[in-house]
Short mmCIF file of C-alpha atoms and ligand atoms in Angstrom, two decimals:
data_model
loop_
_atom_site.label_atom_id
_atom_site.label_comp_id
_atom_site.label_asym_id
_atom_site.label_seq_id
_atom_site.Cartn_x
_atom_site.Cartn_y
_atom_site.Cartn_z
CA MET A 1052 0.00 0.00 0.00
CA VAL A 1053 1.23 3.50 -0.79
CA TRP A 1054 1.27 5.52 2.41
CA ARG A 1055 -0.62 8.81 2.22
CA GLY A 1056 -0.83 9.76 5.86
CA LEU A 1057 -3.09 9.04 8.81
CA ILE A 1058 -6.39 10.46 7.56
CA ALA A 1059 -6.11 8.46 4.33
CA ALA A 1060 -5.35 5.32 6.35
CA PHE A 1061 -7.69 5.69 9.33
CA GLY A 1062 -10.07 8.58 8.53
CA ASP A 1063 -13.15 6.36 8.75
CA ARG A 1064 -12.33 5.81 12.44
CA MET A 1065 -11.73 9.49 13.20
CA ASN A 1066 -14.34 11.89 14.51
CA ILE A 1067 -13.31 14.88 12.38
CA SER A 1068 -14.84 16.79 9.48
CA LYS A 1069 -14.39 15.24 6.02
CA ALA A 1070 -15.48 18.48 4.30
CA VAL A 1071 -11.98 19.36 3.07
CA PRO A 1072 -9.11 17.23 1.74
CA PRO A 1073 -6.68 16.11 4.46
CA VAL A 1074 -3.90 18.51 5.39
CA THR A 1075 -1.09 15.98 5.55
CA LEU A 1076 2.66 15.50 5.34
CA PHE A 1077 2.18 11.71 5.16
CA GLU A 1078 2.78 11.40 8.90
CA GLY A 1079 2.48 8.16 10.89
CA ASN A 1080 3.49 4.62 9.88
CA THR A 1081 6.61 4.93 12.05
CA PRO A 1082 8.71 1.84 12.77
CA LEU A 1083 8.39 -0.38 15.84
CA ILE A 1084 12.02 -1.32 16.38
CA PRO A 1085 13.05 -4.31 18.52
CA ALA A 1086 15.56 -3.45 21.25
CA PRO A 1087 17.12 -6.86 21.96
CA ARG A 1088 20.22 -5.72 23.81
CA LEU A 1089 18.47 -3.38 26.22
CA GLY A 1090 15.57 -5.83 26.45
CA ALA A 1091 17.83 -8.73 27.43
CA SER A 1092 19.52 -6.68 30.11
CA LEU A 1093 16.10 -5.86 31.59
CA GLY A 1094 14.68 -9.35 31.11
CA VAL A 1095 11.84 -8.18 28.84
CA ASP A 1096 10.82 -8.35 25.17
CA LEU A 1097 11.36 -4.69 24.35
CA PHE A 1098 10.24 -2.62 21.34
CA LEU A 1099 10.65 1.06 20.55
CA LYS A 1100 7.93 3.02 18.72
CA TYR A 1101 10.17 5.56 17.02
CA GLU A 1102 7.93 8.60 16.66
CA GLY A 1103 10.88 10.86 15.91
CA LEU A 1104 10.56 9.69 12.30
CA ASN A 1105 7.40 11.70 11.73
CA PRO A 1106 7.70 14.59 9.23
CA THR A 1107 8.59 17.28 11.76
CA GLY A 1108 10.43 14.87 14.06
CA SER A 1109 7.85 14.13 16.74
CA PHE A 1110 4.56 12.34 17.47
CA LYS A 1111 2.77 15.69 17.43
CA ASP A 1112 2.30 15.35 13.65
CA ARG A 1113 -0.28 12.60 14.25
CA GLY A 1114 -2.60 15.01 16.00
CA MET A 1115 -1.71 18.01 13.89
CA THR A 1116 -2.91 16.49 10.60
CA THR A 1117 -6.35 16.09 12.19
CA ALA A 1118 -6.38 19.38 14.14
CA ILE A 1119 -5.36 21.47 11.12
CA THR A 1120 -7.69 19.59 8.77
CA GLN A 1121 -10.56 20.23 11.22
CA ALA A 1122 -9.55 23.90 11.52
CA ALA A 1123 -9.50 24.18 7.71
CA ALA A 1124 -12.98 22.65 7.51
CA GLU A 1125 -14.18 25.25 10.01
CA GLY A 1126 -12.67 28.05 7.91
CA ALA A 1127 -9.85 29.03 10.27
CA GLU A 1128 -7.21 31.36 8.88
CA THR A 1129 -5.04 31.53 11.99
CA VAL A 1130 -4.07 28.85 14.50
CA ILE A 1131 -2.40 29.23 17.86
CA CYS A 1132 -0.73 27.01 20.45
CA ALA A 1133 1.48 27.14 23.51
CA SER A 1134 4.36 24.73 23.30
CA THR A 1135 7.48 23.31 24.86
CA GLY A 1136 8.65 23.07 21.24
CA ASN A 1137 7.39 20.05 19.32
CA THR A 1138 3.79 21.17 19.07
CA ALA A 1139 5.06 24.53 17.83
CA ALA A 1140 7.13 22.99 15.04
CA SER A 1141 4.34 20.64 14.04
CA ALA A 1142 1.60 23.30 14.08
CA ALA A 1143 3.83 25.62 12.07
CA ALA A 1144 4.43 22.99 9.39
CA TYR A 1145 0.81 21.91 9.01
CA ALA A 1146 -0.40 25.53 9.06
CA SER A 1147 1.98 26.32 6.19
CA ARG A 1148 0.66 23.31 4.34
CA ALA A 1149 -2.89 24.62 4.83
CA GLY A 1150 -2.03 28.22 3.94
CA MET A 1151 -2.80 29.44 7.45
CA GLN A 1152 -1.03 31.80 9.83
CA CYS A 1153 0.45 30.14 12.88
CA VAL A 1154 1.23 31.78 16.22
CA VAL A 1155 3.20 29.86 18.85
CA LEU A 1156 3.95 30.80 22.45
CA ILE A 1157 7.09 29.27 23.93
CA PRO A 1158 8.63 29.52 27.40
CA ASP A 1159 11.57 31.88 26.98
CA GLY A 1160 14.92 30.09 26.84
CA LYS A 1161 13.42 26.70 27.65
CA ILE A 1162 12.96 25.06 24.27
CA ALA A 1163 15.43 22.90 22.39
CA LEU A 1164 17.21 24.42 19.40
CA GLY A 1165 15.88 22.00 16.77
CA LYS A 1166 12.30 22.82 17.73
CA LEU A 1167 12.81 26.56 17.61
CA ALA A 1168 14.59 26.12 14.26
CA GLY A 1169 11.62 24.16 12.95
CA ALA A 1170 8.99 26.65 14.06
CA LEU A 1171 10.99 29.52 12.53
CA ALA A 1172 11.76 27.64 9.32
CA TYR A 1173 8.09 26.86 8.72
CA GLY A 1174 7.36 30.56 9.06
CA ALA A 1175 5.40 30.70 12.30
CA ARG A 1176 5.08 33.83 14.39
CA VAL A 1177 7.11 32.70 17.39
CA ILE A 1178 6.58 34.58 20.65
CA ALA A 1179 8.58 33.83 23.78
CA ILE A 1180 6.90 34.54 27.11
CA SER A 1181 8.59 35.03 30.44
CA GLY A 1182 6.64 32.21 32.00
CA SER A 1183 6.12 28.46 31.73
CA PHE A 1184 4.22 26.34 29.22
CA ASP A 1185 1.30 26.40 31.66
CA ASP A 1186 1.18 30.23 31.53
CA GLY A 1187 1.26 30.01 27.75
CA LEU A 1188 -1.57 27.51 27.62
CA ARG A 1189 -3.72 29.78 29.77
CA MET A 1190 -2.99 32.69 27.41
CA VAL A 1191 -3.77 30.83 24.18
CA ARG A 1192 -7.00 29.42 25.61
CA GLU A 1193 -8.11 32.94 26.41
CA ALA A 1194 -6.87 34.35 23.10
CA SER A 1195 -8.83 31.75 21.13
CA ASP A 1196 -11.97 32.60 23.13
CA LYS A 1197 -11.59 36.31 22.42
CA ALA A 1198 -10.48 36.27 18.78
CA PRO A 1199 -11.14 34.16 15.67
CA ILE A 1200 -8.12 31.91 16.17
CA ALA A 1201 -8.23 28.10 16.29
CA LEU A 1202 -6.53 26.52 19.30
CA VAL A 1203 -4.47 23.44 18.34
CA ASN A 1204 -3.12 22.32 21.71
CA SER A 1205 -4.22 18.85 22.80
CA VAL A 1206 -7.23 20.30 24.64
CA ASN A 1207 -8.60 20.32 21.07
CA PRO A 1208 -10.36 16.94 20.65
CA ALA A 1209 -9.28 16.67 16.99
CA ARG A 1210 -5.69 16.25 18.21
CA LEU A 1211 -6.53 13.01 20.02
CA GLU A 1212 -8.39 11.70 16.98
CA GLY A 1213 -5.07 11.66 15.14
CA GLN A 1214 -2.83 10.62 18.00
CA LYS A 1215 -4.92 7.57 18.90
CA THR A 1216 -3.79 5.92 15.63
CA ALA A 1217 -0.41 5.13 17.19
CA ALA A 1218 -2.14 2.50 19.37
CA TRP A 1219 -3.45 0.75 16.25
CA GLU A 1220 -0.07 0.84 14.53
CA VAL A 1221 1.65 -0.64 17.60
CA THR A 1222 -0.88 -3.50 17.77
CA GLU A 1223 -0.53 -4.30 14.09
CA GLN A 1224 3.26 -4.10 14.09
CA LEU A 1225 3.63 -6.24 17.21
CA GLY A 1226 0.97 -8.71 16.12
CA SER A 1227 -0.76 -8.28 19.48
CA VAL A 1228 -1.41 -5.66 22.13
CA PRO A 1229 1.71 -5.20 24.31
CA ASP A 1230 1.61 -6.12 27.99
CA TRP A 1231 2.91 -2.67 28.87
CA LEU A 1232 3.06 0.63 27.00
CA CYS A 1233 5.56 3.08 28.51
CA LEU A 1234 5.69 6.75 27.64
CA PRO A 1235 6.62 10.21 28.91
CA VAL A 1236 3.81 12.37 30.29
CA GLY A 1237 3.74 16.14 29.99
CA ASN A 1238 0.39 17.66 29.13
CA ALA A 1239 -1.01 14.09 29.15
CA GLY A 1240 -2.49 14.27 25.66
CA ASN A 1241 -0.51 11.33 24.33
CA ILE A 1242 -1.28 8.88 27.14
CA SER A 1243 -4.97 9.83 26.81
CA ALA A 1244 -4.86 9.33 23.05
CA TYR A 1245 -3.21 5.90 23.24
CA TRP A 1246 -5.83 4.79 25.73
CA LEU A 1247 -8.60 6.05 23.44
CA GLY A 1248 -7.07 4.09 20.55
CA PHE A 1249 -6.70 0.85 22.48
CA THR A 1250 -10.18 1.20 23.96
CA GLU A 1251 -11.79 1.86 20.57
CA SER A 1252 -10.16 -1.30 19.19
CA GLY A 1253 -12.34 -3.28 21.56
CA GLY A 1254 -9.79 -6.03 22.26
CA ASP A 1255 -7.08 -6.49 24.85
CA ARG A 1256 -5.54 -3.35 26.29
CA PRO A 1257 -2.04 -2.84 27.66
CA ARG A 1258 -1.11 -1.65 31.09
CA LEU A 1259 0.15 1.93 30.90
CA LEU A 1260 3.37 3.11 32.49
CA GLY A 1261 3.65 6.90 32.47
CA ALA A 1262 6.80 8.77 33.44
CA GLN A 1263 7.09 12.38 34.51
CA ALA A 1264 10.28 14.29 35.21
CA ALA A 1265 10.85 14.54 38.96
CA GLY A 1266 10.88 18.36 38.86
CA ALA A 1267 7.65 18.44 36.83
CA ALA A 1268 5.55 15.59 38.21
CA PRO A 1269 2.12 17.02 39.10
CA ILE A 1270 0.19 13.80 38.43
CA VAL A 1271 2.59 11.74 40.56
CA LEU A 1272 2.52 14.30 43.37
CA GLY A 1273 -1.21 14.97 43.14
CA HIS A 1274 -0.86 18.72 42.93
CA VAL A 1275 0.01 21.47 40.45
CA VAL A 1276 3.73 22.28 40.24
CA ASP A 1277 4.05 26.07 40.01
CA GLN A 1278 7.62 26.15 38.81
CA PRO A 1279 8.33 22.96 36.91
CA GLU A 1280 12.01 22.26 36.26
CA THR A 1281 13.76 19.61 34.21
CA MET A 1282 16.43 19.40 31.54
CA ALA A 1283 13.89 17.34 29.58
CA THR A 1284 12.25 20.58 28.46
CA ALA A 1285 9.52 18.95 26.35
CA ILE A 1286 7.84 17.70 29.54
CA ARG A 1287 8.51 20.77 31.69
CA ILE A 1288 4.80 21.10 32.49
CA GLY A 1289 3.24 21.69 35.91
CA ASN A 1290 -0.51 21.58 35.24
CA PRO A 1291 -1.40 19.08 32.50
CA ALA A 1292 -4.51 19.88 30.47
CA ARG A 1293 -5.51 16.20 30.22
CA TRP A 1294 -4.72 15.37 33.86
CA LYS A 1295 -8.12 13.83 34.73
CA GLN A 1296 -8.27 11.81 31.52
CA ALA A 1297 -4.76 10.47 32.11
CA GLU A 1298 -5.66 9.43 35.66
CA ALA A 1299 -8.70 7.58 34.37
CA ALA A 1300 -6.61 5.80 31.73
CA LEU A 1301 -3.98 4.84 34.31
CA GLN A 1302 -6.64 3.46 36.61
CA GLU A 1303 -8.58 1.57 33.92
CA SER A 1304 -5.37 0.00 32.61
CA ASN A 1305 -4.19 -1.01 36.07
CA GLY A 1306 -1.14 1.06 35.23
CA ASN A 1307 1.40 3.18 37.03
CA ILE A 1308 2.81 6.65 36.86
CA LEU A 1309 6.13 7.54 38.41
CA ALA A 1310 8.71 10.29 38.55
CA VAL A 1311 12.19 9.88 37.10
CA THR A 1312 15.11 12.18 37.81
CA ASP A 1313 16.99 13.99 35.07
CA GLU A 1314 19.95 11.68 35.78
CA GLU A 1315 17.75 8.64 35.15
CA ILE A 1316 16.30 10.21 32.00
CA PHE A 1317 19.73 11.02 30.58
CA ALA A 1318 21.11 7.59 31.46
CA ALA A 1319 18.26 5.94 29.49
CA TYR A 1320 18.75 8.44 26.65
CA ARG A 1321 22.43 7.47 26.34
CA ARG A 1322 21.70 3.75 26.56
CA LEU A 1323 19.15 3.92 23.73
CA ALA A 1324 21.66 5.59 21.43
CA THR A 1325 24.78 3.62 22.39
CA GLU A 1326 23.24 0.16 22.90
CA GLU A 1327 20.47 0.19 20.31
CA GLY A 1328 21.46 2.90 17.82
CA VAL A 1329 18.22 4.77 18.42
CA PHE A 1330 18.63 8.49 19.06
CA CYS A 1331 15.64 10.17 20.68
CA GLU A 1332 15.31 13.45 22.53
CA PRO A 1333 15.81 13.37 26.32
CA SER A 1334 12.10 13.61 27.22
CA SER A 1335 11.38 10.63 24.99
CA ALA A 1336 13.69 8.49 27.08
CA ALA A 1337 11.62 9.14 30.21
CA GLY A 1338 9.38 6.15 29.46
CA VAL A 1339 12.42 3.88 29.22
CA ALA A 1340 13.87 5.42 32.39
CA GLY A 1341 10.56 4.73 34.14
CA LEU A 1342 10.57 1.13 32.95
CA ILE A 1343 14.14 0.58 34.17
CA LYS A 1344 13.24 2.07 37.55
CA ARG A 1345 10.10 -0.05 37.95
CA ILE A 1346 11.93 -3.22 36.98
CA ASN A 1347 14.56 -2.50 39.61
CA GLU A 1348 11.79 -2.08 42.19
CA ASP A 1349 9.58 -5.01 41.20
CA ARG A 1350 10.69 -7.34 38.43
CA THR A 1351 7.69 -9.69 38.48
CA ALA A 1352 5.17 -7.49 36.66
CA TYR A 1353 7.57 -7.07 33.74
CA GLU A 1354 9.70 -10.19 33.41
CA GLY A 1355 9.41 -11.80 29.97
CA ARG A 1356 6.63 -9.39 28.96
CA LYS A 1357 6.14 -7.67 25.62
CA ILE A 1358 6.84 -4.03 26.29
CA VAL A 1359 6.59 -1.05 23.97
CA CYS A 1360 8.31 2.22 24.85
CA VAL A 1361 7.15 5.23 22.85
CA LEU A 1362 10.07 7.43 21.78
CA THR A 1363 8.15 10.62 21.15
CA GLY A 1364 10.74 12.84 19.43
CA HIS A 1365 13.96 12.65 17.42
CA GLY A 1366 17.34 13.14 19.09
CA LEU A 1367 18.32 15.87 16.62
CA LYS A 1368 15.60 18.07 18.10
CA ASP A 1369 17.94 18.80 20.99
CA PRO A 1370 21.55 18.90 19.80
CA ASP A 1371 22.73 20.73 22.94
CA SER A 1372 21.65 17.83 25.15
CA ALA A 1373 23.40 15.39 22.83
CA VAL A 1374 26.82 17.01 23.13
CA ARG A 1375 26.59 18.20 26.74
CA GLY A 1376 29.04 16.40 29.01
CA ILE A 1377 30.81 14.63 26.16
CA PRO A 1378 34.35 15.77 25.30
CA ALA A 1379 34.64 17.60 21.97
CA PRO A 1380 36.22 15.51 19.18
CA GLU A 1381 40.02 15.53 19.27
CA THR A 1382 41.77 17.08 16.29
CA ILE A 1383 44.73 15.27 14.72
CA PRO A 1384 46.94 15.96 11.71
CA ALA A 1385 45.84 14.39 8.41
CA ASP A 1386 48.18 11.45 8.93
CA VAL A 1387 47.04 7.81 9.02
CA ASP A 1388 49.78 6.73 11.43
CA VAL A 1389 48.66 9.33 13.94
CA LEU A 1390 45.07 8.16 13.39
CA LEU A 1391 45.90 4.51 14.10
CA LYS A 1392 47.90 5.46 17.15
CA SER A 1393 45.11 7.62 18.51
CA ILE A 1394 42.59 4.76 18.20
CA GLY A 1395 45.03 2.34 19.83
CA MET A 1396 45.80 0.17 16.77
C1 AN7 B 694 9.10 14.72 22.86
O1 AN7 B 694 5.23 20.40 22.32
O2 AN7 B 694 3.70 19.61 25.29
O3 AN7 B 694 1.91 14.25 27.59
O4 AN7 B 694 4.11 21.67 23.65
O5 AN7 B 694 7.45 16.99 22.99
O6 AN7 B 694 1.02 14.55 25.26
O7 AN7 B 694 2.11 16.45 26.46
C2 AN7 B 694 5.30 18.32 24.12
C3 AN7 B 694 5.17 17.18 24.83
C4 AN7 B 694 6.57 13.80 25.32
C5 AN7 B 694 4.60 14.83 26.35
N1 AN7 B 694 7.62 13.77 24.51
O8 AN7 B 694 3.42 14.52 25.67
C6 AN7 B 694 4.61 20.59 23.36
C7 AN7 B 694 4.47 19.49 24.33
C8 AN7 B 694 7.91 14.83 23.74
C9 AN7 B 694 7.12 15.97 23.78
C10 AN7 B 694 5.75 14.90 25.42
C11 AN7 B 694 6.03 16.02 24.66
P1 AN7 B 694 2.03 14.98 26.27
#
């Protein structure tokens, strides 16, 4: 089958308008990659859903094809979102595709370079606020109430209609529903969307394992975090919009949500790249970090199980994190003998 994006593939199972042709960059259909080395060391059958291979480098494209298509059907000329970066880049790309203006609010100084580069390259109006993502979300909600601007954050139900398709892809690629699905949780749109997808399938459902960064773990703590802090800037969110829905999904799935430290996140991030050759952004490794932590606490619920970790964004989104703490490459003369000596041969 020729792949023409998520609405072409799954539109009949999406509650969105079909009045206009899909606004698409042929998103979705990302690989589910086995992770045998990491899996063996954890004693599980591990797979990685590599969402960084979407057109703008993150899972956000799944929900943006539907949100922008719906906005186009409703006649929107301008869309707006608050973002820790990936939603901004994705909204900007799909808005360009649809011939719309795009306005994005980002927390000043707290978004990764590749995401800012994307939003700017796609021609969005990028506005930095001296505040957090949560402040930005409050502002764009109000702005879209007061002016004719379509809100494309995941509070928009059309976003989940696209994002839920990842659950169906995972099931088809694995040949069954996984025992556990592990993923990072920020605004909690993705965990809600996966649960919607698995529930709509009507068959078995996985247990969900959500991971928040320790400095931005409102759902784990049970209260809003006023000043969220983590180096995993994508999930630096203190008051998730889909909090209640995520809690319901966690409960219905007999799942767990836990906090992982930045050290644990970065350790998992390095292991994915160096042991499996899969380079994701730091936040994306939070699900893997959570899995490692849970297995160390209580092996029995995981041993020998089929486990899917969702890697939500590409490693190149955040080049600063990739090089931080690693010595710069050494420079040598253009001489093969010096080369061999320097690599110990
Ligand atoms: C790589 O772009 O919130 O729990 O504004 O970029 O659905 O919010 C990004 C979130 C995980 C968390 N991994 O997903 C934004 C934004 C990556 C992300 C999440 C995000 P949600």
